[in-house]
GROMACS .gro file of C-alpha atoms in nm:
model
  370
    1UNK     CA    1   5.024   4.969   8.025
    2UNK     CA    2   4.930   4.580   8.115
    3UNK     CA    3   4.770   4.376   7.853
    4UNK     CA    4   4.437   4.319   7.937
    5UNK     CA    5   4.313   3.945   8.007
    6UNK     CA    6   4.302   3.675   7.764
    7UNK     CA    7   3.957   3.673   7.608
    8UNK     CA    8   3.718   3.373   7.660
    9UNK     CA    9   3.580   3.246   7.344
   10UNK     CA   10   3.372   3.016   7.213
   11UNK     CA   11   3.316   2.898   6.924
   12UNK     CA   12   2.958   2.765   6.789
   13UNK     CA   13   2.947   2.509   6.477
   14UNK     CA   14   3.286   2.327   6.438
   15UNK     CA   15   3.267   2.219   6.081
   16UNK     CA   16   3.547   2.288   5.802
   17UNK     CA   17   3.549   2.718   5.831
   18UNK     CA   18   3.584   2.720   6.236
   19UNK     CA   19   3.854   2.413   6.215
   20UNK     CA   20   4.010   2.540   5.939
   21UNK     CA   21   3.996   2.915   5.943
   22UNK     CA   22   3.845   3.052   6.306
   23UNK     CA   23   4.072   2.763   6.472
   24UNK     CA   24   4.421   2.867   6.349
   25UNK     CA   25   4.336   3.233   6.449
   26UNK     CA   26   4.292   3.187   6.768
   27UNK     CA   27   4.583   3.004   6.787
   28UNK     CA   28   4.805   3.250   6.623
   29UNK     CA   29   4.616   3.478   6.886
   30UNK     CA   30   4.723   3.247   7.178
   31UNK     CA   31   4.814   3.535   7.439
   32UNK     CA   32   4.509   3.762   7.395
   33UNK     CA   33   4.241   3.465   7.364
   34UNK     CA   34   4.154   3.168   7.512
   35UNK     CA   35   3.915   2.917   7.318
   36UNK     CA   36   3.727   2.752   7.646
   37UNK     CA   37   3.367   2.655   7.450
   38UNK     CA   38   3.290   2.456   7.119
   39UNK     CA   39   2.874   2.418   7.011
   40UNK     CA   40   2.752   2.192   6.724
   41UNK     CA   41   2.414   1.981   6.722
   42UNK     CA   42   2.599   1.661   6.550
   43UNK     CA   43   2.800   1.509   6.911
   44UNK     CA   44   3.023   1.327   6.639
   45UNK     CA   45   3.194   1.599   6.513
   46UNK     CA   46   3.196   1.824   6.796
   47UNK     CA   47   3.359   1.509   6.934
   48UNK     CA   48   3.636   1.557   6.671
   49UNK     CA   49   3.652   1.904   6.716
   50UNK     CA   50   3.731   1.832   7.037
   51UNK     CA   51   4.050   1.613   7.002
   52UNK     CA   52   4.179   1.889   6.752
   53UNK     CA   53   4.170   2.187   6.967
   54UNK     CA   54   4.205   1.997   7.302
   55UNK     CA   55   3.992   1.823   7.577
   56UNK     CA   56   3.994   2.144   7.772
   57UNK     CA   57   3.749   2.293   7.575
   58UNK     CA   58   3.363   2.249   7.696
   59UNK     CA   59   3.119   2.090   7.453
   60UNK     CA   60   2.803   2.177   7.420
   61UNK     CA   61   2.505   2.119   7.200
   62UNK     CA   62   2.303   2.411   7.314
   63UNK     CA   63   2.417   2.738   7.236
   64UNK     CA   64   2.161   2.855   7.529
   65UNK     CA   65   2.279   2.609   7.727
   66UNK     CA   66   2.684   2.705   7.633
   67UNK     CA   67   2.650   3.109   7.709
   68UNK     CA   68   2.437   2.984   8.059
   69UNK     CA   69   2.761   2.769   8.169
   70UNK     CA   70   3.008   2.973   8.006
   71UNK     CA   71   2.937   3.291   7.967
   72UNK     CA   72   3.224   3.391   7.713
   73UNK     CA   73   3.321   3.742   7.610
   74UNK     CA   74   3.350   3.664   7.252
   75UNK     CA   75   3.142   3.419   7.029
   76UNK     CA   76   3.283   3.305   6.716
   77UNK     CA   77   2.994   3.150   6.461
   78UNK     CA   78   3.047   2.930   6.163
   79UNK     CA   79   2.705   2.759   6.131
   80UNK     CA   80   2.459   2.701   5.865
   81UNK     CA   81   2.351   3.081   5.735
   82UNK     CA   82   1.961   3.062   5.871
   83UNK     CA   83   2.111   3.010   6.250
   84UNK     CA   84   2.321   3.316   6.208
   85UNK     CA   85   2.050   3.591   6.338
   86UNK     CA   86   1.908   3.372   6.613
   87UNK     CA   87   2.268   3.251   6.689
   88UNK     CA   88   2.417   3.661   6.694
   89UNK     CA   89   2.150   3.757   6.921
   90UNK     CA   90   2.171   3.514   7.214
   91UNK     CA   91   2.540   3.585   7.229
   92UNK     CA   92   2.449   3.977   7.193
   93UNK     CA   93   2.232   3.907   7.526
   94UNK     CA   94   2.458   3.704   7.691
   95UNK     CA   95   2.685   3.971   7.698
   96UNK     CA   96   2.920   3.842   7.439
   97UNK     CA   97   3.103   4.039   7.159
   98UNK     CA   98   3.038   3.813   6.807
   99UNK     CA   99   3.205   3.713   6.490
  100UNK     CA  100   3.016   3.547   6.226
  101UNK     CA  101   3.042   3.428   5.929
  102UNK     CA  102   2.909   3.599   5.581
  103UNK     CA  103   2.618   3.670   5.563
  104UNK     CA  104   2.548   3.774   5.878
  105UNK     CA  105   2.211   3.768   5.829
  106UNK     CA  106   1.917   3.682   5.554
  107UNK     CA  107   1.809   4.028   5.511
  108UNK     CA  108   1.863   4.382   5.635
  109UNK     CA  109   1.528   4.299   5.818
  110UNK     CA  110   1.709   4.029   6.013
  111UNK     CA  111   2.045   4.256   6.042
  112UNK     CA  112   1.803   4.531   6.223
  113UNK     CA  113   1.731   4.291   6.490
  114UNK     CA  114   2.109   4.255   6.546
  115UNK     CA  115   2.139   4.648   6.592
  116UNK     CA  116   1.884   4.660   6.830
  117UNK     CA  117   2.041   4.335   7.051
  118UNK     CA  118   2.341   4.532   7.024
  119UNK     CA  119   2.221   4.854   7.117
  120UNK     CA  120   2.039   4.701   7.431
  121UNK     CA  121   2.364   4.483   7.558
  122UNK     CA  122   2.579   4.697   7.441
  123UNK     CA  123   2.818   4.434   7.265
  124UNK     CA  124   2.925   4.445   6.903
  125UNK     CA  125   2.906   4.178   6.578
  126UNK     CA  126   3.140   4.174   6.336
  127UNK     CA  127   3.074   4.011   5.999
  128UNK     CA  128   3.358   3.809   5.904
  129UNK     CA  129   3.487   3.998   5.540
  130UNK     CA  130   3.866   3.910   5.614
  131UNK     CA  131   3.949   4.052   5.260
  132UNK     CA  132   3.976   4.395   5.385
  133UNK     CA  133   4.218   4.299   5.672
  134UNK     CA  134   4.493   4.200   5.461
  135UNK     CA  135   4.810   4.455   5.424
  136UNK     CA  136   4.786   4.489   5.073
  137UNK     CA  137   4.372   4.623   5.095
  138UNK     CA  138   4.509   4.840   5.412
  139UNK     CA  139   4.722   4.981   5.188
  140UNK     CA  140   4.570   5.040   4.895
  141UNK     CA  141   4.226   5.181   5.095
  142UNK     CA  142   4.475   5.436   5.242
  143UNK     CA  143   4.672   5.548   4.904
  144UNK     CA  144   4.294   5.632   4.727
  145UNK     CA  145   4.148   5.786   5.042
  146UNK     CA  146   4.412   6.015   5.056
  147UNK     CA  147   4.339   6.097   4.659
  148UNK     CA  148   4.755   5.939   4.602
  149UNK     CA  149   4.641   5.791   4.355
  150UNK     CA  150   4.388   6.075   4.216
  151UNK     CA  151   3.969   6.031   4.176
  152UNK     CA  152   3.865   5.718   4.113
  153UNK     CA  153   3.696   5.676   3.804
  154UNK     CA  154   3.640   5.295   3.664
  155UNK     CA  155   3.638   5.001   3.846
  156UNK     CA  156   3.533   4.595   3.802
  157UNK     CA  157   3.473   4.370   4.050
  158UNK     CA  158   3.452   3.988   3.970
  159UNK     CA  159   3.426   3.685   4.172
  160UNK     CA  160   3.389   3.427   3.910
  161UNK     CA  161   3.450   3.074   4.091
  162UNK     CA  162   3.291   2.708   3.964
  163UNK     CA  163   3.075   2.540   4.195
  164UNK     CA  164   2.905   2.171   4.091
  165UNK     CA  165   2.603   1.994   4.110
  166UNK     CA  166   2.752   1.801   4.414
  167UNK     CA  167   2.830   2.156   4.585
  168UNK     CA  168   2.438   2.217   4.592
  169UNK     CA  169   2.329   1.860   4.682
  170UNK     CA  170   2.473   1.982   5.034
  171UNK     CA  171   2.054   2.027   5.161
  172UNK     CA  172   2.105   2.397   5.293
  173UNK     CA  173   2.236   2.546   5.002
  174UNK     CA  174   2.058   2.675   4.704
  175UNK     CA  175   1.737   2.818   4.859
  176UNK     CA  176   1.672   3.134   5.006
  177UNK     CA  177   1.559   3.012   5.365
  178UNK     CA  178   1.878   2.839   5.439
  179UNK     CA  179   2.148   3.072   5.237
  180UNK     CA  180   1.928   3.385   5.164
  181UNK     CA  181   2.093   3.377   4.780
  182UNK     CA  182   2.308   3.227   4.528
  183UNK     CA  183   2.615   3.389   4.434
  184UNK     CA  184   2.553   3.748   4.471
  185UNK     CA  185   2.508   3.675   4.872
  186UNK     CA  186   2.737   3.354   4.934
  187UNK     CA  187   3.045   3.374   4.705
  188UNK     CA  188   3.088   3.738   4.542
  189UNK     CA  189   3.004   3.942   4.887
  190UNK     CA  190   3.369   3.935   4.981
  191UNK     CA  191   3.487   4.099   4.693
  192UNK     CA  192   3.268   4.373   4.626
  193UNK     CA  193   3.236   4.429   4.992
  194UNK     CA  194   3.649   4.476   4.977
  195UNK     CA  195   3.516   4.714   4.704
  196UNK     CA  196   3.328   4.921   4.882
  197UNK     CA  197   3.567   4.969   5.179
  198UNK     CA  198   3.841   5.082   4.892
  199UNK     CA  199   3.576   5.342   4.694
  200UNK     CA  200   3.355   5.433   4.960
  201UNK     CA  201   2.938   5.454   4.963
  202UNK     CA  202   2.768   5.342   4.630
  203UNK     CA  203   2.476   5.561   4.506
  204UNK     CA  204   2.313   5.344   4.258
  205UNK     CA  205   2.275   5.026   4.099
  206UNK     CA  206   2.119   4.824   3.794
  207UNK     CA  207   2.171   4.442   3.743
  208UNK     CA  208   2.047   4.168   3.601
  209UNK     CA  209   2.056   3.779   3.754
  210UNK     CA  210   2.017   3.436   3.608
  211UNK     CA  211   1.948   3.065   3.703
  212UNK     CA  212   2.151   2.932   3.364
  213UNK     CA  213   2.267   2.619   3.503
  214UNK     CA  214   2.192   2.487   3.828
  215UNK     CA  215   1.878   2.356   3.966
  216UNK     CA  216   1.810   2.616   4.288
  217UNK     CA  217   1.598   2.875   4.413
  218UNK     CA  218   1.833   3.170   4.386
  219UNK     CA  219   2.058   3.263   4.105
  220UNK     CA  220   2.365   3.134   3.985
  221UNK     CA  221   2.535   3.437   3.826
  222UNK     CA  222   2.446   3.810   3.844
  223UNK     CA  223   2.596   4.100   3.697
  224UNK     CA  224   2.554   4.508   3.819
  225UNK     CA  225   2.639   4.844   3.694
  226UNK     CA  226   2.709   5.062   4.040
  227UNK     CA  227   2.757   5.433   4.037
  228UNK     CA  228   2.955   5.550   4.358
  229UNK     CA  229   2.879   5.871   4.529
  230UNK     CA  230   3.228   5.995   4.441
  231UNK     CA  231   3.095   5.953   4.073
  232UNK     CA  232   3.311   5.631   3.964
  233UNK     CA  233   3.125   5.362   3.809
  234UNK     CA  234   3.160   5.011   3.863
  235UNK     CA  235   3.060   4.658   3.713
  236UNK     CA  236   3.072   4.338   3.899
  237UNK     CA  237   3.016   4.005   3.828
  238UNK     CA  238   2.891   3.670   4.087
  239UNK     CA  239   2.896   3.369   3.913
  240UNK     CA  240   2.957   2.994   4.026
  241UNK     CA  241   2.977   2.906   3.670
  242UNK     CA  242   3.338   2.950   3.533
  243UNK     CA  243   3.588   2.701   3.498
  244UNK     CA  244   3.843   2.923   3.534
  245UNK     CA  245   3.804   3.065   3.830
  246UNK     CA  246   3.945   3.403   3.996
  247UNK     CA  247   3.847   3.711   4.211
  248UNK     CA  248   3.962   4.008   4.051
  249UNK     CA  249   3.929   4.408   4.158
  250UNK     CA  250   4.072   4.653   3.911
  251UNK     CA  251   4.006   5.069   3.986
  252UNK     CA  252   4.131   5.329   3.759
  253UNK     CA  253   4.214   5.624   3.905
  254UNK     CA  254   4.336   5.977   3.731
  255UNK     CA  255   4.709   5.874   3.853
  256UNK     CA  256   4.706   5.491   3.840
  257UNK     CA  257   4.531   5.178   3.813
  258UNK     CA  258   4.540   4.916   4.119
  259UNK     CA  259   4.462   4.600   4.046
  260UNK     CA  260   4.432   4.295   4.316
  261UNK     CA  261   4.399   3.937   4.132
  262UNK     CA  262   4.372   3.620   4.355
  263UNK     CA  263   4.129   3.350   4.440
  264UNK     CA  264   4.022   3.341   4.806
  265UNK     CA  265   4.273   3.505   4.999
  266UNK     CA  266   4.543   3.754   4.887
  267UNK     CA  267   4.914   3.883   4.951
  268UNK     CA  268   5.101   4.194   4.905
  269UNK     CA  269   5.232   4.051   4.592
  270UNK     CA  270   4.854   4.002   4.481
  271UNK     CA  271   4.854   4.389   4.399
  272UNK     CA  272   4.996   4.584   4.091
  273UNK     CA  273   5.008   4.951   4.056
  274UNK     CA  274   5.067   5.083   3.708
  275UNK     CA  275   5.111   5.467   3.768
  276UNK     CA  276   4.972   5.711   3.434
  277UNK     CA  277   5.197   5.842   3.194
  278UNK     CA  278   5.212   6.159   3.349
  279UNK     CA  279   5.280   6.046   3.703
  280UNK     CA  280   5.676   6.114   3.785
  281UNK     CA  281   5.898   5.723   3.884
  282UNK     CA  282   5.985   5.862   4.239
  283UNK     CA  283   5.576   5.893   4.352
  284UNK     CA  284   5.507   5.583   4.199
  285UNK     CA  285   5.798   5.401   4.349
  286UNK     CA  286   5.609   5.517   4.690
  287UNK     CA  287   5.285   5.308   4.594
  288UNK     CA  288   5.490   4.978   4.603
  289UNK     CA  289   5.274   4.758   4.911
  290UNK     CA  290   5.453   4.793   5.245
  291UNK     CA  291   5.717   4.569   5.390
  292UNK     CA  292   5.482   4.342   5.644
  293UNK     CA  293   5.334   4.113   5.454
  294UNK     CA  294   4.962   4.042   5.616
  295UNK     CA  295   4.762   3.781   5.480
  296UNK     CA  296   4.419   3.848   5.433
  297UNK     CA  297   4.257   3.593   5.669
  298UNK     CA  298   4.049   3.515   5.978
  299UNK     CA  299   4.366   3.582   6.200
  300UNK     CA  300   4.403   3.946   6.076
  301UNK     CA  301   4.046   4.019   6.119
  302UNK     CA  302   4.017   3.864   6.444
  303UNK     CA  303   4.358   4.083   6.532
  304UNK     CA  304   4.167   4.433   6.444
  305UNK     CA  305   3.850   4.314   6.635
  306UNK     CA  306   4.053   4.223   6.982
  307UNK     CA  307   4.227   4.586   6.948
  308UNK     CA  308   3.837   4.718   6.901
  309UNK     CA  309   3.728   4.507   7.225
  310UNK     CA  310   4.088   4.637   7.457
  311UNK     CA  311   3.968   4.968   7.335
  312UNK     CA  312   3.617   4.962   7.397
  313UNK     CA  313   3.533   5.074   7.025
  314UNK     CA  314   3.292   4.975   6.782
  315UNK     CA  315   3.482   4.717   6.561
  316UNK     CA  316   3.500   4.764   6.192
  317UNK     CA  317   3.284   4.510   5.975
  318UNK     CA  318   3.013   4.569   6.242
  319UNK     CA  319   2.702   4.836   6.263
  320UNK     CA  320   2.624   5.048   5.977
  321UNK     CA  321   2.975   4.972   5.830
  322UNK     CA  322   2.842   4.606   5.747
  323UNK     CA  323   2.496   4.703   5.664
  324UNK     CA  324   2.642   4.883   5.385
  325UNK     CA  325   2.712   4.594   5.196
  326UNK     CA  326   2.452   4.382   5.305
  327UNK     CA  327   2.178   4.663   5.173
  328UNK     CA  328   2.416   4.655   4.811
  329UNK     CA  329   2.297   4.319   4.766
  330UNK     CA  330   1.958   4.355   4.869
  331UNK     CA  331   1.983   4.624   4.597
  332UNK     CA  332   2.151   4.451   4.340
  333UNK     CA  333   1.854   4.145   4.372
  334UNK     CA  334   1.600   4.394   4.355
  335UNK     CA  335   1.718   4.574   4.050
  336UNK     CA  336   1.795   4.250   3.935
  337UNK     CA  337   1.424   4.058   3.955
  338UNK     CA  338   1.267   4.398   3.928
  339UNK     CA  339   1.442   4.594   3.627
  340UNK     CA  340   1.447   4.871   3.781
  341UNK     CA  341   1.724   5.067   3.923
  342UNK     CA  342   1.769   5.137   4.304
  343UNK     CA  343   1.911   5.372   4.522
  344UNK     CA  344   2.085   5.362   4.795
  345UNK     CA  345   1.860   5.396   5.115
  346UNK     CA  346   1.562   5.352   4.933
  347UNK     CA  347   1.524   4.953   5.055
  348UNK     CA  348   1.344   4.992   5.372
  349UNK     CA  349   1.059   4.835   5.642
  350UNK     CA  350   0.782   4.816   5.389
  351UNK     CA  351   0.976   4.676   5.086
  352UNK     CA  352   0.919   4.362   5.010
  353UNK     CA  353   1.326   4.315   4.942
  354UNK     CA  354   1.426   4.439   5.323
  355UNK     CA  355   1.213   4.094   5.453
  356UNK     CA  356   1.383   3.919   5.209
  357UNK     CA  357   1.645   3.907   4.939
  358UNK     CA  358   1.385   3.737   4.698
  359UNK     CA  359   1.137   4.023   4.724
  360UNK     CA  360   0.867   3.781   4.693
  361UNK     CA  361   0.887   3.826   4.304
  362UNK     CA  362   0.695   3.543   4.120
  363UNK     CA  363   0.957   3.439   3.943
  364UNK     CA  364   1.202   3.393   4.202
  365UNK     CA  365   1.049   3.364   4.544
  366UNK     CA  366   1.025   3.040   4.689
  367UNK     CA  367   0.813   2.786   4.573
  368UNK     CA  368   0.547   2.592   4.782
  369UNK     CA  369   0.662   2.231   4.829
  370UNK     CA  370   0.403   1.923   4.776
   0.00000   0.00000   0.00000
């Protein structure tokens, strides 16, 4: 069977993620993908964008004006988080299949305009959450779906990283038009949304958020209590307030606890499975992480999403699969603000919290500015 034709991308923002992440992928992707486009509204650094991945590549400030000339079949979008709906569905229309950055959109309000764009072009939109592409989360997703490693019971998710006062002087961070959230949406998403691909659907959740140090309109740590449908129960932590910092996912299962500890991008060696006392050397010798070593990273996403286009196939981080963890943190804020706990399904048109991820709550939503 012939390998179908390279893919024409484009990519739209070229600041440090697309350089630095989306860039290198599509290198390391060379033979399926051909990068033929590059959008950003500041001509200087498109400019430099431009001598890095080579003067072939069309510039553009326009992103109208880009899919017009270009037409690609795949749009790759690192810009600003506010730009991401607009941005998702031109490309949607266009034609295009899309992979943006987290989070894909501001609210599940905003995310339901993506699912109709790509129900009426019938393209797709990944979400990039490049955790979950890495060998060692393939792995371990497989060994507790199959119940290997028995029920899960216990689990803690933590993204605890450090971010300054000169992190948030950057103007679109820190308010809830421009990022949508603090933590919960912008730093911790990748790691419980690796959680929830390795336990399944959560059920239920209670949480609590704080603004303890930084001067913003959305949090800067929050905290939840999640039951899963399969009955484990789960605490995890957001915070840009710790020194030391770490991303952390530990599940106990009846047969053995599996425990990933990195920062932002993990290894095989990153995961360590301690079998129960009961659980015989041989079967636990057959948990070890498999030979091929895959990164988690852009390049292994963008591998499983080219596959998904050859094969005509919904592509995984995309539809209801993403929604999932974009309604979790919708959930998590409005337990948080509202004390209250929430369900799973129970955040829809009406609620103040599927507009926005502030719910208009007095205390938190944002305020007018003289």
């Amino acid at each position: 069977m012939s390998r179908p034709a390279r893919r024409r991308v484009a990519v739209v923002g070229t600041g440090a993620i697309v350089s630095g992440s989306h860039l290198p992928a599509l290198r390391a992707h060379a033979e399926r993908v051909e990068l033929v486009a590059a959008v950003d509204v500041d001509q200087g650094r498109l400019d430099a964008f431009r001598d890095l991945a080579g003067a072939e590549v069309a510039g553009f400030t326009s992103v109208d004006e880009m899919l017009d000339a270009v037409r690609p079949d795949l749009v790759l979008i690192g810009t600003p988080p506010s730009l991401h709906r607009e941005q998702t569905v031109a490309a949607l229309k266009a034609g295009a299949w899309v992979l943006c950055e987290k989070p894909q959109t501001l609210s599940l309000a905003e995310y339901d305009e993506i699912a109709a764009a790509e129900e009426a072009s019938g393209a797709y939109a990944s979400v990039v959450f490049q955790h979950r592409y890495g060998s060692g989360a393939v792995h371990a997703r497989e060994l507790i779906a199959s119940g290997e490693l028995g029920a899960p019971r216990v689990a803690h998710c933590q993204t605890t990283w450090h971010r300054d006062a000169a992190y948030y002087a950057v103007p679109w961070r820190g308010t809830w038009a421009s990022e949508g959230g603090g933590p919960t949406m912008g730093h911790g998403i990748h790691q419980y949304d690796l959680l929830l691909d390795l336990l399944g659907p959560w059920a239920e959740i209670r949480a609590m958020a704080a603004r303890l140090v930084h001067d913003t309109e959305s949090e800067d740590v929050s905290t939840a209590l999640v039951r899963f449908e399969n009955g484990a129960l789960a605490t995890v932590v957001n915070s840009v307030l710790s020194p030391d910092e770490v991303s952390r996912i530990r599940i106990d299962c009846a047969d053995a606890t599996v425990e990933l500890t990195h920062l932002y991008g993990h290894r095989n060696e990153d995961w360590v499975y301690t079998p129960a006392p009961h659980v015989a050397a041989d079967r636990a010798e057959a948990w070890r992480t498999p030979p091929t070593d895959v990164p988690s990273s852009h390049t292994a996403q963008l591998a499983t999403l080219l596959d998904a286009y050859d094969n005509g196939v919904r592509p995984p981080g995309s539809g209801t699969d993403a929604r999932a963890t974009l309604e979790f943190a919708a959930a998590l804020y409005k337990a948080a603000f509202t004390g209250a706990p929430v369900l799973a399904g129970e955040i829809g048109p009406g609620d103040p919290y599927y507009q926005a991820m502030h719910g208009d709550h007095p205390h938190w939503a944002p305020k007018e500015r003289a």
